[in-house]
Amino acid sequence: MCGIAGSLRWEKSNSNEFNNLKKIISFLNHRGPNFSEVKKIDNVVFGHTRLAIIDLDKSANQPMSDVSGRYFIVYNGEIYNFKEIKKKLLSHGVVFKTNSDTEVILESYKIWDKKCLDFFEGMFAFAIWDKKLKKLFLARDRLGEKPLFYYPYNGKNFNEGIIFSSELRALLKHPNVQFKISDQGIWEYLSLNYILGNSCIIKGVKKLEPAHFMIIEKNKFSLKKYWHLKKYFINKKNYTSKSEALDEFKSLLDNTVKKQQISDVKLGAFLSGGIDSSTILASMCNTQQKKKVSAFCIGFHEEDYSEIEQSKYLSKFFNIKNFSLNIGSEIQKDFLKILDYTNDEPIGDTSILPMYYLTKFTKNHVTVSLSGDGADELFIGYETYLANKLKQVTSFLPNFFLENLSSTVNRFFPVSHKKISFDYKLKQFLSGCSLSNFEAHFWWRNIFSDNLKKEMFKKYNDKLISPFSRYKKFFDDVGECDFIDQASYVDINTWLVDNVLVKLDRTSMTNSLECRSPFLSHKIVEFAASLKPGWKMNGFKKKDFLKKSQSNILPKKILFAKKKGFNSPISIWFNNSLNKIAKEVTLDSEITDFIKKNSIEKLWKEHESNKIDHSFRLFGLTCLSRWISTQKRN
């Protein structure tokens, strides 16, 4: 696990590129504290910071070249099946100089070119330079677990070259990358508290999307997708029975977890006590000695938000070591620091706070941790899926009745600051019931409505595109599928890759911890997509298939526990310990160049008076505001 950066310039004479890359790499040291190096190879300068996980020897440091000196690579990630691929390469006569997965990627590219991507099981972002053909190859893993930002060298096209980096803030240290905030980026961010797809908050910067590769040659550029998840949703696999599918899944999961435990450093697991992380932990205990398994959990003094008791209960059940930590008053002094560390590009997910503490705490004991991320999207675990089902029940009611009911509930139902409280869910549900199925699914993820954005965004113009259009495109991709499958496909391609995995990468890499997510093995993702939707959500039973797979493994207390999610008590904090800090950030900063100050003041007033719970909106604005002011200072 590492940080990578590089620049390709067709004019070799620019002697400043080496220093430019050194500056970029200095901002990626947290991603790889064990070793860093910048190397100039004719038209290309590659930089790398290393967090040593596989093959700790210095011979595995990067940038790495093959034996011939023709090919060079910088790589961030892990290839879990690299030993299997290595055997194939040995049969082709390849001679290896290291025991690293980095060299396996490089040699795979030499043998199979872009087709090498089909062999890799893992998370990755890498760049390979072919010195002879003057060709740069960039690729990103199927689900986008590892990030890659890029910028045309001249800011317009690739005629002069390209600059790339694992992080946006590092990329911005290159003198050619201009700090110009995108109005479209802010417009999208206000909708969702994150930015979708290849878009970026900085004009001209793009993200290489998941499951894509890019080839850059002189006067030639191509960008292609190499893996298509939609075909697995559309072409369902025929099983003789559900039992057959359950057996296949358990075998697939155990094989995946076993591969993802390969490490030359200490390894553990996140354990909230929910079904997802518990399933991963159970598989770990099944595939290696329990004495080698350690579980890590974070909690809060606010009882509704803490999952430490469930974590301890399950650790005791499996007789493994449990490490847990309660977060209290320290959030007050850490709050802005956490935003600065994790806000590479603004992301307003409140769970970034506990995730930061969890990764920092875990890193005190191990260097690699497994997580349960991805199960909710694959096996239908979110409340929004339940809302989709319930919406069908209300479909016979006229829209004017639903709109009036929603207005009445908003006026008279008291605001509660409990974790995803009933009043919050009821209000969100009713406000989306009068919409189409597609619009409602987007609405239940929505932070600021278009009308509210138009009212508060100073730079609004009718050329701004609603992020709903991206949602609709993904719905259309699998338009022939059941709506639950459509919603799952959309969430995998939006919420999961652009929010959940971004948060996981940012928080873990800030603390130099590698996180692995077995549910995101592309084989498990393909398997889940090919299941009948009624198996995954049985009536109103969410995640029914996953729970059945663990029925003889996990205790009932865990199997049937109410889903809590991994949010922080931000609504409570914003009325108490973080009130002054967050208000100062949102009301006394450069954000008012974009958002009307009186609109922000109104949100605070309504939240503080318990009239409306604006915690998600205010947290998103706080993250955005802090990012703008911090970047301008730097």
XYZ file of C-alpha atoms in Angstrom:
634
model
C 0.000 0.000 0.000
C 1.527 3.223 -1.147
C 1.314 6.612 -2.795
C 2.177 7.070 -6.457
C 2.750 10.082 -8.685
C 4.238 10.820 -12.041
C 4.470 13.129 -14.986
C 4.927 12.467 -18.664
C 6.201 15.310 -20.801
C 6.973 14.804 -24.447
C 9.545 17.622 -24.314
C 12.407 16.002 -22.379
C 14.201 19.271 -21.697
C 12.153 20.305 -18.662
C 14.660 19.830 -15.842
C 12.183 21.056 -13.222
C 10.013 17.933 -13.398
C 12.192 15.976 -10.984
C 11.771 18.702 -8.331
C 8.061 19.013 -9.100
C 7.615 15.303 -8.414
C 9.687 15.480 -5.234
C 7.289 18.133 -3.956
C 4.265 15.971 -4.849
C 5.765 12.889 -3.198
C 6.474 14.825 0.011
C 2.700 15.238 0.372
C 2.168 11.467 0.003
C 4.541 10.290 2.750
C 1.672 9.298 5.061
C 0.609 6.736 2.455
C 4.045 5.133 2.498
C 6.319 6.009 5.426
C 8.810 3.149 4.874
C 10.542 4.402 1.730
C 10.190 7.059 -0.953
C 11.973 7.757 -4.216
C 11.646 9.856 -7.358
C 13.210 8.644 -10.603
C 13.522 10.287 -14.020
C 13.296 7.939 -17.023
C 13.648 9.963 -20.261
C 10.178 11.521 -20.836
C 8.749 10.290 -17.548
C 9.359 11.096 -13.897
C 7.907 8.542 -11.443
C 7.555 8.989 -7.690
C 6.595 6.483 -5.011
C 6.108 6.261 -1.239
C 6.025 2.749 0.201
C 4.087 1.112 3.019
C 5.836 -2.269 3.044
C 3.387 -5.196 3.317
C 4.611 -7.902 0.902
C 8.346 -8.592 0.507
C 9.885 -6.160 2.977
C 13.267 -6.267 1.258
C 14.577 -3.038 -0.295
C 14.776 -4.787 -3.676
C 10.982 -4.441 -3.815
C 11.127 -0.641 -3.510
C 9.694 1.498 -6.298
C 9.873 2.928 -8.897
C 10.809 -0.544 -10.132
C 12.210 -1.593 -13.485
C 12.290 -4.972 -15.143
C 15.623 -6.730 -15.740
C 15.978 -5.255 -19.239
C 15.458 -1.678 -18.066
C 12.763 -1.136 -20.693
C 9.722 -1.150 -18.397
C 9.178 0.880 -15.211
C 6.286 0.783 -12.723
C 4.837 2.695 -9.777
C 2.003 0.876 -8.039
C -0.359 1.306 -5.109
C -2.362 -1.668 -3.805
C -2.287 -5.421 -3.299
C -2.704 -8.299 -5.756
C -3.988 -11.140 -3.594
C -3.458 -13.881 -6.177
C 0.029 -12.760 -7.213
C 1.570 -16.117 -6.273
C -0.784 -17.947 -8.647
C -0.004 -15.500 -11.469
C 3.700 -15.833 -10.726
C 3.514 -19.581 -11.416
C 2.010 -18.869 -14.852
C 4.740 -16.342 -15.567
C 7.454 -18.799 -14.542
C 6.085 -21.203 -17.140
C 6.680 -18.433 -19.707
C 10.332 -18.351 -18.672
C 10.138 -15.152 -16.605
C 12.971 -14.761 -14.089
C 12.093 -12.795 -10.944
C 14.431 -10.694 -8.836
C 11.963 -10.047 -5.941
C 9.113 -11.762 -4.084
C 6.809 -8.775 -4.555
C 3.430 -8.452 -6.248
C 4.769 -5.284 -7.916
C 7.109 -7.297 -10.097
C 4.299 -9.724 -10.928
C 2.223 -6.822 -12.309
C 5.139 -5.558 -14.365
C 5.983 -8.966 -15.831
C 2.275 -9.686 -16.457
C 2.028 -6.516 -18.513
C 5.077 -7.518 -20.537
C 3.497 -10.900 -21.397
C -0.208 -10.053 -21.744
C -0.264 -6.269 -22.256
C -3.630 -4.719 -21.189
C -5.132 -8.219 -20.859
C -3.067 -8.622 -17.683
C -5.855 -6.761 -15.851
C -8.132 -9.777 -16.304
C -5.800 -11.869 -14.116
C -5.524 -9.533 -11.130
C -7.569 -10.109 -7.984
C -7.064 -7.132 -5.736
C -7.044 -3.387 -5.322
C -4.680 -1.289 -7.376
C -3.752 1.866 -9.203
C -0.564 1.720 -11.206
C 1.408 3.302 -14.030
C 3.808 1.487 -16.395
C 6.184 3.246 -18.776
C 7.462 1.427 -21.837
C 10.745 3.180 -22.609
C 11.095 1.667 -26.082
C 7.581 2.378 -27.389
C 7.240 5.636 -25.408
C 3.909 4.459 -24.019
C 2.333 5.163 -20.603
C -0.227 2.686 -19.276
C -2.423 3.686 -16.293
C -4.966 1.346 -14.682
C -7.313 1.213 -11.699
C -8.984 -1.751 -9.983
C -12.520 -2.876 -10.756
C -14.269 -1.276 -7.761
C -11.977 1.721 -7.369
C -10.530 0.850 -3.979
C -7.344 2.755 -4.815
C -7.538 6.333 -6.154
C -5.868 8.000 -9.125
C -6.207 11.688 -10.083
C -4.808 13.053 -13.333
C -4.420 16.334 -15.203
C -3.330 17.048 -18.809
C 0.103 18.691 -18.681
C -1.165 21.816 -20.437
C -4.561 21.708 -18.704
C -6.432 21.037 -21.948
C -5.340 17.821 -23.743
C -2.585 15.223 -23.656
C -0.515 16.649 -26.504
C 2.146 17.806 -24.032
C 1.719 14.939 -21.528
C 0.031 14.156 -18.221
C 0.482 14.552 -14.458
C -1.032 11.999 -12.036
C -1.125 11.274 -8.315
C -2.860 9.174 -5.657
C -4.197 12.340 -4.031
C -5.594 15.641 -5.239
C -3.796 17.826 -2.689
C -0.470 16.336 -3.819
C -1.354 16.869 -7.484
C -2.064 20.522 -6.711
C 1.581 20.970 -5.714
C 2.583 20.727 -9.362
C 2.906 24.272 -10.760
C 0.898 23.362 -13.866
C -2.210 22.295 -11.920
C -4.158 25.466 -11.276
C -6.348 25.845 -8.201
C -9.645 26.728 -9.843
C -12.743 25.441 -8.052
C -15.380 23.920 -10.319
C -18.924 25.249 -9.944
C -20.192 21.920 -11.278
C -18.116 20.117 -8.644
C -19.653 22.130 -5.818
C -23.129 21.687 -7.318
C -22.681 17.890 -7.257
C -21.139 17.959 -3.793
C -24.101 19.864 -2.345
C -26.428 17.153 -3.663
C -24.632 14.173 -2.128
C -21.778 15.373 0.155
C -19.363 13.736 -2.297
C -18.510 14.044 -5.996
C -19.415 11.385 -8.538
C -17.421 9.451 -11.105
C -14.524 11.081 -12.910
C -15.568 14.591 -11.829
C -13.462 16.649 -9.465
C -13.881 19.834 -7.463
C -10.880 21.307 -9.308
C -11.391 22.340 -12.931
C -9.481 20.194 -15.387
C -8.620 17.444 -12.899
C -10.174 14.037 -13.522
C -10.255 10.714 -11.697
C -9.499 7.532 -13.554
C -12.754 5.674 -13.015
C -12.898 2.147 -11.551
C -12.303 -0.717 -14.010
C -10.676 1.619 -16.544
C -7.267 1.853 -18.146
C -5.652 4.691 -20.039
C -2.936 4.577 -22.701
C -0.979 7.696 -23.644
C 1.383 7.811 -26.598
C 2.665 10.739 -28.666
C -0.391 12.196 -30.428
C -2.485 9.238 -29.297
C -4.757 8.739 -26.275
C -7.278 6.052 -25.307
C -9.477 5.446 -22.260
C -11.342 2.133 -21.957
C -13.358 0.083 -19.498
C -12.139 -3.495 -19.017
C -14.781 -4.950 -16.624
C -18.560 -4.674 -16.921
C -20.556 -5.534 -13.815
C -23.935 -4.993 -15.460
C -23.694 -8.255 -17.422
C -23.712 -10.210 -14.138
C -26.885 -8.434 -12.998
C -28.545 -9.067 -16.347
C -27.397 -12.683 -16.856
C -28.501 -14.460 -13.691
C -26.835 -17.742 -12.779
C -29.117 -20.756 -12.550
C -28.791 -22.730 -9.317
C -30.580 -25.991 -8.591
C -31.382 -24.613 -5.129
C -30.586 -21.781 -2.748
C -28.519 -24.253 -0.708
C -26.207 -24.737 -3.682
C -25.718 -20.968 -3.938
C -25.117 -20.661 -0.189
C -22.448 -23.384 -0.292
C -20.749 -21.713 -3.243
C -20.739 -18.368 -1.447
C -19.250 -19.730 1.770
C -16.476 -21.452 -0.157
C -15.838 -18.328 -2.225
C -15.726 -16.121 0.867
C -13.337 -18.399 2.768
C -10.988 -18.604 -0.233
C -11.065 -14.826 -0.600
C -10.456 -14.138 3.095
C -7.626 -16.651 3.128
C -5.926 -14.884 0.200
C -6.416 -11.477 1.781
C -4.643 -12.594 4.948
C -1.358 -12.987 3.073
C 0.983 -10.466 4.667
C 4.541 -10.110 5.909
C 3.343 -7.784 8.705
C 0.747 -8.037 11.514
C -2.893 -8.227 10.457
C -6.280 -7.755 12.206
C -9.939 -6.980 11.476
C -12.470 -4.239 12.109
C -15.389 -5.570 14.145
C -18.477 -3.486 14.846
C -20.589 -6.479 15.810
C -22.816 -6.077 12.752
C -23.410 -8.894 10.284
C -20.855 -7.657 7.707
C -17.709 -7.405 9.817
C -18.823 -10.431 11.855
C -18.994 -12.535 8.689
C -15.445 -11.547 7.747
C -14.189 -12.258 11.252
C -15.878 -15.679 11.312
C -14.190 -16.562 8.030
C -10.820 -15.414 9.381
C -11.249 -17.691 12.383
C -12.178 -20.516 10.032
C -9.135 -20.074 7.796
C -6.351 -19.525 10.322
C -5.482 -20.000 14.004
C -7.684 -17.897 16.288
C -4.738 -16.774 18.367
C -3.525 -14.827 15.318
C -6.834 -12.943 14.946
C -7.350 -9.557 16.628
C -10.516 -7.455 16.397
C -10.755 -3.659 16.631
C -13.766 -1.499 17.421
C -14.540 2.139 18.125
C -17.449 3.558 20.099
C -18.890 6.740 21.571
C -20.124 7.817 24.981
C -23.478 8.516 23.280
C -25.094 5.099 23.814
C -27.180 5.000 20.609
C -24.003 5.305 18.552
C -21.720 2.765 20.220
C -21.212 -0.827 19.072
C -18.452 -1.829 21.466
C -20.614 -4.236 23.476
C -21.566 -6.231 20.352
C -17.923 -6.311 19.305
C -16.787 -7.602 22.684
C -19.610 -10.151 22.743
C -18.611 -11.629 19.381
C -14.903 -11.606 20.231
C -15.693 -13.583 23.359
C -17.873 -15.937 21.299
C -14.924 -16.696 18.992
C -12.367 -16.524 21.795
C -10.178 -13.910 20.102
C -8.447 -10.729 21.272
C -10.564 -7.571 21.238
C -9.266 -3.999 21.282
C -11.843 -1.247 21.693
C -11.790 2.496 22.280
C -14.489 4.969 23.307
C -14.424 8.459 21.802
C -15.492 11.351 24.005
C -14.263 14.879 24.571
C -11.171 14.457 22.351
C -13.337 15.088 19.287
C -13.324 18.776 20.179
C -9.548 19.136 19.819
C -9.229 16.622 16.968
C -12.146 17.723 14.777
C -10.438 20.196 12.449
C -7.268 18.108 12.333
C -9.280 15.095 11.133
C -10.947 17.180 8.413
C -7.567 18.454 7.257
C -6.071 14.957 7.164
C -8.976 13.282 5.352
C -10.345 16.096 3.168
C -8.135 15.481 0.123
C -11.208 16.359 -1.937
C -14.275 17.377 0.118
C -16.293 14.450 1.466
C -19.109 15.049 3.938
C -19.694 11.557 5.321
C -20.002 11.836 9.125
C -18.569 8.335 9.534
C -15.190 9.696 8.440
C -14.722 10.789 12.084
C -15.071 7.363 13.750
C -13.243 5.748 10.823
C -10.280 8.049 11.396
C -10.144 7.050 15.071
C -10.619 3.373 14.223
C -7.773 3.285 11.696
C -5.466 5.268 13.976
C -6.245 2.990 16.921
C -5.837 -0.172 14.821
C -2.493 1.004 13.438
C -1.121 1.004 17.006
C -1.365 -2.806 16.904
C -1.254 -3.977 13.258
C -0.385 -2.700 9.771
C -3.182 -4.442 7.819
C -6.865 -4.788 8.692
C -9.786 -6.524 6.980
C -13.153 -4.758 6.797
C -16.754 -5.629 5.928
C -17.290 -2.828 3.414
C -19.412 -3.616 0.370
C -21.867 -6.095 1.886
C -24.714 -3.590 2.198
C -24.614 -2.733 -1.494
C -24.110 -6.320 -2.684
C -26.563 -8.105 -0.417
C -29.189 -5.355 0.091
C -28.611 -4.028 3.598
C -29.540 -0.342 3.545
C -32.747 1.223 4.802
C -33.177 2.789 1.366
C -33.866 -0.664 -0.102
C -36.597 -1.152 2.453
C -37.928 2.276 1.515
C -38.027 1.161 -2.128
C -40.226 -1.776 -1.122
C -42.467 0.267 1.159
C -42.920 2.851 -1.554
C -44.723 0.236 -3.633
C -47.289 -0.069 -0.821
C -47.987 3.686 -0.976
C -48.086 3.826 -4.778
C -51.914 3.724 -4.847
C -52.137 6.920 -2.772
C -52.476 10.226 -4.672
C -49.449 12.530 -4.696
C -51.281 15.446 -3.051
C -52.111 13.211 -0.067
C -48.490 12.077 0.330
C -47.187 15.644 0.011
C -49.637 16.905 2.633
C -48.788 13.995 4.949
C -45.079 14.751 4.580
C -45.657 18.429 5.353
C -47.732 17.552 8.432
C -45.116 15.148 9.807
C -42.372 17.749 9.270
C -44.346 20.344 11.208
C -45.530 18.311 14.162
C -43.201 15.325 14.579
C -40.437 16.298 17.055
C -36.777 16.145 15.967
C -34.736 13.436 17.651
C -30.929 13.268 17.488
C -30.779 9.515 17.935
C -28.773 7.491 15.444
C -30.761 7.383 12.160
C -33.855 8.046 14.277
C -37.386 6.986 13.371
C -38.494 10.584 12.857
C -35.610 11.202 10.432
C -36.348 8.035 8.433
C -40.090 8.745 8.356
C -39.612 12.299 7.086
C -37.099 11.221 4.434
C -39.364 8.382 3.302
C -42.514 10.488 2.982
C -40.717 13.290 1.160
C -39.683 10.801 -1.545
C -42.925 8.862 -1.882
C -44.504 11.163 -4.470
C -41.505 10.772 -6.804
C -40.789 8.088 -9.397
C -38.834 5.042 -8.208
C -35.602 6.347 -9.768
C -36.027 9.845 -8.360
C -36.973 8.529 -4.920
C -33.851 6.372 -4.678
C -31.730 9.416 -5.502
C -33.749 11.572 -3.109
C -33.097 9.252 -0.172
C -29.382 9.855 -0.730
C -29.877 13.577 -1.379
C -28.514 16.245 0.987
C -29.697 19.536 -0.527
C -32.633 19.571 -2.947
C -32.193 21.378 -6.273
C -34.540 24.162 -5.127
C -32.572 24.707 -1.932
C -29.281 24.650 -3.864
C -30.553 27.237 -6.335
C -31.562 29.454 -3.437
C -28.228 29.250 -1.595
C -25.571 28.727 -4.315
C -24.262 32.111 -5.453
C -22.855 30.772 -8.708
C -25.951 28.913 -9.857
C -26.603 28.889 -13.590
C -28.822 26.741 -15.783
C -25.801 25.001 -17.347
C -25.111 23.098 -14.124
C -26.003 19.417 -14.493
C -27.837 17.504 -11.787
C -25.937 14.438 -10.529
C -29.250 12.599 -10.923
C -28.366 12.248 -14.620
C -25.452 9.978 -13.617
C -27.778 7.967 -11.376
C -30.249 7.624 -14.233
C -27.522 6.386 -16.572
C -26.691 3.548 -14.171
C -30.387 2.718 -13.759
C -30.687 2.533 -17.540
C -27.665 0.188 -17.756
C -29.694 -2.493 -15.960
C -33.155 -1.279 -16.911
C -34.405 -4.801 -17.620
C -33.617 -5.970 -14.069
C -35.761 -5.988 -10.946
C -35.764 -2.573 -9.254
C -33.891 -3.887 -6.196
C -31.104 -5.013 -8.544
C -31.161 -1.633 -10.264
C -30.829 0.160 -6.920
C -27.983 -2.142 -5.892
C -26.133 -1.537 -9.182
C -26.553 2.224 -8.830
C -25.295 2.216 -5.235
C -22.251 0.123 -6.130
C -21.347 2.589 -8.900
C -22.008 5.739 -6.856
C -22.275 5.552 -3.067
C -19.806 2.675 -2.679
C -17.037 3.682 -5.097
C -17.287 7.464 -4.688
C -18.008 7.720 -0.976
C -17.505 4.571 1.093
C -14.228 3.488 -0.513
C -12.903 7.043 -0.706
C -13.523 7.417 3.033
C -11.847 4.072 3.754
C -8.777 4.891 1.673
C -8.397 8.412 3.077
C -8.703 7.508 6.752
C -6.578 4.363 6.567
C -3.813 5.925 4.487
C -3.727 8.996 6.727
C -2.731 6.593 9.493
C -0.518 4.373 7.260
C -2.842 1.390 7.688
C -3.739 -0.925 4.840
C -7.429 -1.898 4.698
C -8.652 -4.891 2.719
C -12.312 -5.570 1.910
C -12.999 -9.233 1.039
C -16.596 -8.536 -0.049
C -15.126 -6.395 -2.835
C -13.291 -9.269 -4.476
C -14.625 -9.039 -8.017
C -15.563 -12.727 -7.859
C -17.822 -12.088 -4.843
C -19.252 -8.952 -6.479
C -20.041 -10.915 -9.644
C -21.558 -13.715 -7.567
C -23.849 -11.342 -5.632
C -24.939 -9.594 -8.825
C -25.915 -12.919 -10.423
C -28.208 -13.929 -7.516
C -31.981 -13.610 -7.685
C -32.991 -10.314 -6.028
C -35.600 -12.169 -3.945
C -32.825 -14.226 -2.351
C -30.950 -11.126 -1.260
C -34.032 -9.285 -0.003
C -36.734 -11.749 0.992
C -39.941 -9.745 1.309
C -38.959 -7.026 3.769
C -35.986 -8.997 5.155
C -32.826 -7.178 4.174
C -29.606 -9.098 3.582
C -31.449 -12.398 3.917
C -28.977 -14.408 1.802
C -25.955 -13.228 3.771
C -27.674 -13.960 7.088
C -28.671 -17.444 5.942
C -25.063 -18.125 4.933
C -24.030 -17.422 8.536
C -26.977 -19.087 10.294
C -24.866 -21.939 11.677
C -21.798 -19.787 12.279
C -22.815 -16.566 14.035
C -24.918 -16.274 17.210
C -28.547 -15.172 16.797
C -27.843 -12.038 18.797
C -25.627 -10.874 15.935
C -27.688 -12.288 13.070
C -30.876 -10.518 14.083
C -29.450 -7.358 15.621
C -30.908 -4.085 14.374
C -28.670 -2.395 11.791
C -26.908 0.627 13.271
C -24.517 1.808 10.581
C -21.253 3.566 11.340
C -22.258 7.182 11.820
C -21.032 9.643 14.428
C -23.321 11.616 16.785
C -22.770 14.751 14.721
C -26.298 16.095 15.284
C -25.654 16.072 19.046
C -22.098 17.428 18.739
C -23.235 20.283 16.493
C -25.539 21.465 19.256
C -22.885 21.006 21.933
C -19.117 20.364 21.833
C -18.581 21.164 18.111
C -21.119 23.950 17.774
C -18.756 26.899 18.100
C -15.990 25.321 15.987
C -18.260 24.286 13.096
C -20.132 27.594 13.058
C -16.891 29.529 12.832
C -15.724 27.333 9.960
C -18.947 27.734 7.974
C -19.710 31.398 8.690
C -16.282 33.019 8.765
C -14.473 31.640 5.726
C -14.194 31.614 1.938
C -17.222 29.341 1.587
C -19.404 32.437 1.612
C -17.916 33.222 -1.826
C -20.025 30.287 -3.016
C -22.824 29.807 -0.461
C -24.987 32.668 0.793
C -24.152 33.411 4.419
C -27.785 33.977 5.409
C -28.640 30.479 4.084
C -25.992 28.922 6.330
C -27.176 30.993 9.295
C -30.735 29.760 8.705
C -29.600 26.123 8.736
C -27.785 26.630 12.050
C -30.771 28.385 13.606
C -33.184 25.589 12.634
C -30.774 22.888 13.804
C -30.015 24.514 17.153
C -33.712 25.035 17.880
C -34.432 21.353 17.050
C -36.828 22.494 14.354
C -35.048 20.476 11.628
C -32.101 18.083 11.864
C -29.626 19.675 9.444
C -26.602 17.758 10.755
C -25.734 16.078 7.417
C -26.067 19.377 5.549
C -24.065 21.332 8.096
C -21.359 18.688 8.267
C -21.054 18.715 4.480
C -20.739 22.508 4.466
C -18.188 22.363 7.290
C -16.017 19.905 5.322
C -16.326 21.976 2.142
C -15.570 25.240 3.930
C -12.545 23.848 5.758
C -11.216 22.367 2.498
C -11.506 25.672 0.621
C -9.783 27.709 3.326
C -7.036 25.119 3.919
C -6.225 24.721 0.220
C -6.082 28.481 -0.284
C -3.648 28.800 2.634
C -1.420 26.091 1.166
